[in-house]
Tab-separated table of C-alpha atoms in Angstrom:
chain	number	residue	atom	x	y	z
A	22	MET	CA	-21.610	0.671	18.792
A	23	ASP	CA	-21.616	3.205	21.490
A	24	ALA	CA	-20.958	6.378	20.128
A	25	GLY	CA	-18.050	6.917	22.717
A	26	LEU	CA	-16.680	3.797	22.053
A	27	LEU	CA	-16.871	4.610	18.364
A	28	ASP	CA	-15.059	8.347	19.062
A	29	LEU	CA	-12.262	6.620	21.252
A	30	ALA	CA	-11.715	3.642	18.452
A	31	LEU	CA	-11.111	6.798	16.045
A	32	THR	CA	-8.739	8.628	18.748
A	33	HIS	CA	-4.953	8.356	17.372
A	34	ARG	CA	-2.591	8.630	19.987
A	35	SER	CA	-1.104	12.269	17.784
A	36	PHE	CA	-4.765	14.003	18.426
A	37	ALA	CA	-4.582	12.766	22.217
A	38	TYR	CA	-1.355	14.768	22.359
A	39	GLU	CA	-2.478	17.875	20.625
A	40	ASN	CA	-5.818	17.889	22.763
A	41	GLY	CA	-4.761	17.819	26.187
A	42	GLN	CA	-3.569	13.973	26.786
A	43	ILE	CA	-7.184	12.745	26.485
A	44	PRO	CA	-7.619	8.967	25.742
A	45	THR	CA	-6.296	7.046	22.700
A	46	ASN	CA	-7.331	4.105	20.976
A	47	GLU	CA	-4.476	1.827	21.886
A	48	ARG	CA	-6.495	0.190	24.667
A	49	LEU	CA	-9.121	-0.875	22.543
A	50	GLU	CA	-6.405	-1.405	20.125
A	51	PHE	CA	-5.000	-3.798	22.134
A	52	LEU	CA	-8.245	-5.837	23.048
A	53	GLY	CA	-8.975	-6.135	19.129
A	54	ASP	CA	-5.822	-7.589	18.309
A	55	SER	CA	-6.854	-10.451	20.983
A	56	VAL	CA	-9.974	-10.643	19.383
A	57	LEU	CA	-9.071	-10.776	15.776
A	58	GLY	CA	-6.597	-13.214	16.584
A	59	ILE	CA	-8.509	-16.103	18.581
A	60	ALA	CA	-11.361	-15.304	15.337
A	61	VAL	CA	-9.231	-16.073	12.580
A	62	THR	CA	-7.591	-18.841	15.361
A	63	ASP	CA	-10.636	-20.697	15.348
A	64	TYR	CA	-11.273	-20.281	11.549
A	65	LEU	CA	-8.189	-21.888	10.450
A	66	TYR	CA	-8.453	-24.356	12.977
A	67	ARG	CA	-11.709	-25.740	11.548
A	68	ARG	CA	-11.007	-25.058	7.813
A	69	PHE	CA	-8.110	-26.777	7.631
A	70	PRO	CA	-8.240	-30.022	9.817
A	71	ASP	CA	-5.218	-31.713	8.240
A	72	HIS	CA	-2.387	-28.761	8.049
A	73	PRO	CA	0.321	-29.063	11.018
A	74	GLU	CA	0.617	-26.176	13.207
A	75	GLY	CA	3.128	-24.347	11.982
A	76	GLN	CA	1.561	-23.665	8.529
A	77	LEU	CA	-1.314	-22.242	10.447
A	78	ALA	CA	0.537	-20.405	12.393
A	79	LYS	CA	2.031	-18.881	9.226
A	80	MET	CA	-0.918	-18.436	7.490
A	81	ARG	CA	-2.310	-16.178	10.758
A	82	ALA	CA	0.155	-14.188	10.877
A	83	ALA	CA	-0.347	-13.440	7.392
A	84	VAL	CA	-4.053	-12.456	7.684
A	85	VAL	CA	-3.919	-10.615	10.919
A	86	SER	CA	-0.853	-9.076	9.615
A	87	SER	CA	-1.053	-4.708	9.321
A	88	VAL	CA	-1.032	-4.962	5.499
A	89	SER	CA	-3.705	-6.951	5.852
A	90	LEU	CA	-5.402	-4.731	8.077
A	91	ALA	CA	-4.514	-2.141	6.294
A	92	ARG	CA	-6.436	-3.036	2.990
A	93	VAL	CA	-9.679	-4.286	4.988
A	94	ALA	CA	-9.288	-0.326	6.396
A	95	ARG	CA	-8.794	0.872	2.788
A	96	ARG	CA	-11.823	-1.137	1.603
A	97	LEU	CA	-14.388	-0.049	4.662
A	98	GLY	CA	-12.587	4.029	4.525
A	99	ILE	CA	-11.584	3.673	7.564
A	100	GLY	CA	-8.814	6.336	7.179
A	101	GLU	CA	-10.962	9.277	6.385
A	102	MET	CA	-12.511	8.980	9.955
A	103	VAL	CA	-9.236	8.288	12.519
A	104	LYS	CA	-8.640	12.079	14.590
A	105	LEU	CA	-5.539	12.306	13.783
A	106	GLY	CA	-2.860	14.922	14.559
A	107	HIS	CA	-1.516	17.904	12.580
A	108	GLY	CA	1.699	16.369	12.086
A	109	GLU	CA	0.563	13.081	11.365
A	110	LEU	CA	-2.309	14.963	9.262
A	111	SER	CA	0.409	16.803	7.272
A	112	THR	CA	2.353	13.510	6.595
A	113	GLY	CA	-0.550	11.401	4.564
A	114	GLY	CA	-1.334	9.681	8.144
A	115	ARG	CA	-4.452	8.645	6.874
A	116	ARG	CA	-2.979	6.573	4.353
A	117	LYS	CA	-0.174	4.646	6.425
A	118	THR	CA	-0.458	1.553	6.853
A	119	SER	CA	0.354	1.254	10.777
A	120	ILE	CA	-2.524	3.560	11.308
A	121	LEU	CA	-4.701	2.062	9.511
A	122	ALA	CA	-4.020	-1.299	10.965
A	123	ASP	CA	-4.074	-0.407	14.541
A	124	THR	CA	-7.250	1.745	14.594
A	125	THR	CA	-9.055	-1.193	12.593
A	126	GLU	CA	-8.255	-3.522	15.794
A	127	ALA	CA	-9.434	-0.713	17.769
A	128	LEU	CA	-12.711	-0.882	16.153
A	129	ILE	CA	-12.999	-4.748	16.555
A	130	GLY	CA	-12.380	-3.886	20.047
A	131	ALA	CA	-14.540	-1.475	20.703
A	132	MET	CA	-17.152	-3.694	18.472
A	133	TYR	CA	-16.371	-6.649	21.410
A	134	LEU	CA	-17.845	-4.177	24.295
A	135	THR	CA	-20.630	-3.788	22.421
A	136	ASP	CA	-21.944	-6.890	20.876
A	137	PRO	CA	-19.312	-9.729	21.398
A	138	SER	CA	-20.972	-12.207	18.200
A	139	GLY	CA	-21.504	-9.290	16.318
A	140	ALA	CA	-17.881	-8.490	16.521
A	141	ALA	CA	-16.879	-12.204	15.739
A	142	ARG	CA	-19.256	-11.662	12.509
A	143	PHE	CA	-17.643	-8.748	11.629
A	144	VAL	CA	-14.175	-10.245	11.562
A	145	HIS	CA	-14.701	-13.330	10.238
A	146	HIS	CA	-17.047	-11.449	7.426
A	147	LEU	CA	-13.898	-9.384	6.453
A	148	PHE	CA	-11.169	-11.886	7.256
A	149	ASP	CA	-11.718	-15.181	6.170
A	150	PRO	CA	-12.017	-14.336	2.530
A	151	LEU	CA	-7.984	-13.459	3.394
A	152	VAL	CA	-7.583	-17.034	4.628
A	153	ASP	CA	-8.271	-18.845	1.991
A	154	LEU	CA	-6.716	-16.253	-0.441
A	155	ALA	CA	-3.224	-17.195	1.378
A	156	GLU	CA	-4.474	-20.808	1.180
A	157	HIS	CA	-5.061	-20.665	-2.752
A	158	THR	CA	-2.324	-18.048	-4.018
A	159	GLY	CA	0.456	-18.754	-0.866
A	160	ALA	CA	0.241	-14.989	-0.589
A	161	GLY	CA	1.020	-14.105	3.312
A	162	LEU	CA	3.538	-16.759	3.520
A	163	ASP	CA	6.012	-14.944	1.894
A	164	TRP	CA	4.942	-11.679	-0.231
A	165	LYS	CA	8.112	-11.707	-1.800
A	166	THR	CA	7.628	-14.536	-3.290
A	167	SER	CA	4.076	-14.347	-4.229
A	168	LEU	CA	4.585	-11.226	-6.326
A	169	GLN	CA	7.058	-12.676	-7.951
A	170	GLU	CA	5.050	-15.691	-9.046
A	171	VAL	CA	2.406	-13.014	-10.450
A	172	CYS	CA	4.742	-11.170	-12.666
A	173	ALA	CA	6.108	-14.532	-13.796
A	174	THR	CA	2.096	-15.343	-14.675
A	175	LEU	CA	2.231	-12.135	-16.159
A	176	GLY	CA	4.950	-12.762	-18.118
A	177	GLU	CA	6.383	-10.041	-16.361
A	178	LYS	CA	10.130	-9.354	-15.027
A	179	PRO	CA	10.683	-9.733	-11.371
A	180	PRO	CA	9.526	-7.213	-8.976
A	181	GLU	CA	12.787	-4.464	-8.146
A	182	TYR	CA	12.286	-2.317	-4.912
A	183	GLU	CA	13.538	1.026	-4.340
A	184	ILE	CA	14.720	1.397	-0.724
A	185	THR	CA	14.989	4.989	1.486
A	186	GLU	CA	15.524	5.561	5.437
A	187	SER	CA	15.628	7.690	7.992
A	188	GLY	CA	15.591	8.540	11.548
A	189	PRO	CA	18.202	8.152	13.825
A	190	ASP	CA	20.321	4.319	14.505
A	191	HIS	CA	18.671	3.139	17.121
A	192	ASP	CA	15.114	3.743	15.565
A	193	LYS	CA	15.361	3.615	11.750
A	194	ARG	CA	12.464	3.704	9.398
A	195	PHE	CA	12.366	2.202	6.107
A	196	VAL	CA	10.507	2.586	2.956
A	197	ALA	CA	10.286	0.217	0.469
A	198	THR	CA	8.166	1.329	-2.915
A	199	ALA	CA	7.499	-2.186	-5.536
A	200	VAL	CA	8.747	-1.956	-8.757
A	201	VAL	CA	7.390	-3.890	-11.648
A	202	GLY	CA	7.724	-2.877	-15.098
A	203	GLN	CA	7.005	0.663	-15.336
A	204	ARG	CA	4.185	0.280	-12.791
A	205	ARG	CA	4.807	1.853	-9.047
A	206	PHE	CA	2.668	0.607	-5.992
A	207	ASP	CA	2.018	2.425	-2.582
A	208	PRO	CA	4.924	2.515	-0.420
A	209	ALA	CA	4.937	1.134	2.648
A	210	GLU	CA	6.961	1.573	6.269
A	211	GLY	CA	8.802	-1.399	7.922
A	212	HIS	CA	11.177	-1.146	10.655
A	213	ASN	CA	13.592	-3.081	8.919
A	214	LYS	CA	14.612	-3.260	4.889
A	215	LYS	CA	12.983	-6.742	4.812
A	216	GLN	CA	9.729	-6.040	6.335
A	217	ALA	CA	9.468	-2.900	4.131
A	218	GLU	CA	10.641	-4.962	1.404
A	219	GLN	CA	7.077	-7.485	2.591
A	220	ARG	CA	4.590	-4.927	2.804
A	221	ALA	CA	5.430	-2.855	-0.379
A	222	ALA	CA	4.648	-6.684	-2.068
A	223	ALA	CA	1.977	-7.426	-0.382
A	224	HIS	CA	1.069	-3.988	-1.275
A	225	ALA	CA	2.097	-5.092	-5.573
A	226	PHE	CA	0.024	-8.119	-4.941
A	227	ALA	CA	-3.150	-7.079	-4.147
A	228	VAL	CA	-3.274	-4.829	-7.336
A	229	LEU	CA	-1.511	-7.331	-9.992
A	230	GLU	CA	-3.239	-10.952	-8.799
A	231	PRO	CA	-6.608	-10.235	-10.116
A	232	GLU	CA	-4.919	-9.313	-13.273
A	233	THR	CA	-4.135	-13.549	-13.608
A	234	HIS	CA	-7.067	-14.380	-13.832
A	235	ALA	CA	-7.305	-12.756	-16.899
A	236	ALA	CA	-4.480	-13.547	-18.219
A	237	PRO	CA	-4.145	-16.271	-21.432
A	238	VAL	CA	-1.633	-19.280	-20.322
A	239	ARG	CA	1.478	-18.928	-21.708
A	240	PRO	CA	2.880	-21.870	-23.671
A	241	LEU	CA	6.125	-23.627	-22.356
A	242	ALA	CA	9.290	-22.679	-24.288
A	243	PRO	CA	10.781	-26.022	-26.106
A	244	GLY	CA	12.996	-27.943	-23.646
A	245	THR	CA	11.785	-26.953	-20.315
A	246	ALA	CA	11.098	-28.707	-17.397
A	247	VAL	CA	7.711	-30.081	-16.220
C-alpha cells in the first residue's frame, strides 16, 4: 500500500484538528464502507442461494456492523496505529469501537485504491468467517438473543446490562456493559440504549461463545417439552 495512503487512513479527525486541519481518513472510510459492503454482499449471495433477501440483508448488517469491524481491528492491532488527538487518547480512543471500525473501513478504502483485487481478498479473508458465524449461531441477527442462548448453554443466568448516559439531550451517548454472573465484559457505546446493549452483548458473545464448544451437554429436566 502507498505510504501516503496508509498514513491518511490512520489519521483520525481529532488528530487532524490538533494539527492544522490536515486531511482525515473520513473520505477513505466512505470508500471502504462501500468496498466492504459489496464484497460481503457478493459472498452472501453466492454462499446462500436459498436465503430470502430479508435474511441476507440482516446478515450483511451484522457482518459490516461497527462491532464486527472493531473486533477485526483488535485482532489486527489497528488501535495502536491510529493517529489520535490528545483528547481521544486521554479517553481511551484506541479502544473505542467507533474509532476502530471507522479506521478499518478507511484502511480497506486505501487498499482498494492501491490494489482493488487485493482489497477484495483482504475483506473475504477477514469477513467471510463472520458471515459463517452469523449463519450457524444466529449471532448478529440479534446479539442480545444470541448471548442469552450462549448463557443458557453454559448454565448461566440471563445477562444483565449496566447503562450509563452522558451528553446533552440532542446528542446523548449511552454506554452499556454486559454482566454474566460475576463476569463483566468490555463496555460499548451507542446513540441509544438499545444500540449500546446490542454492542455490549456482541462483546460478551465473542468471549463466551467459544466456551460453549467445551460445555457438557446438560440433560433436560423431567417433564421438559422437546
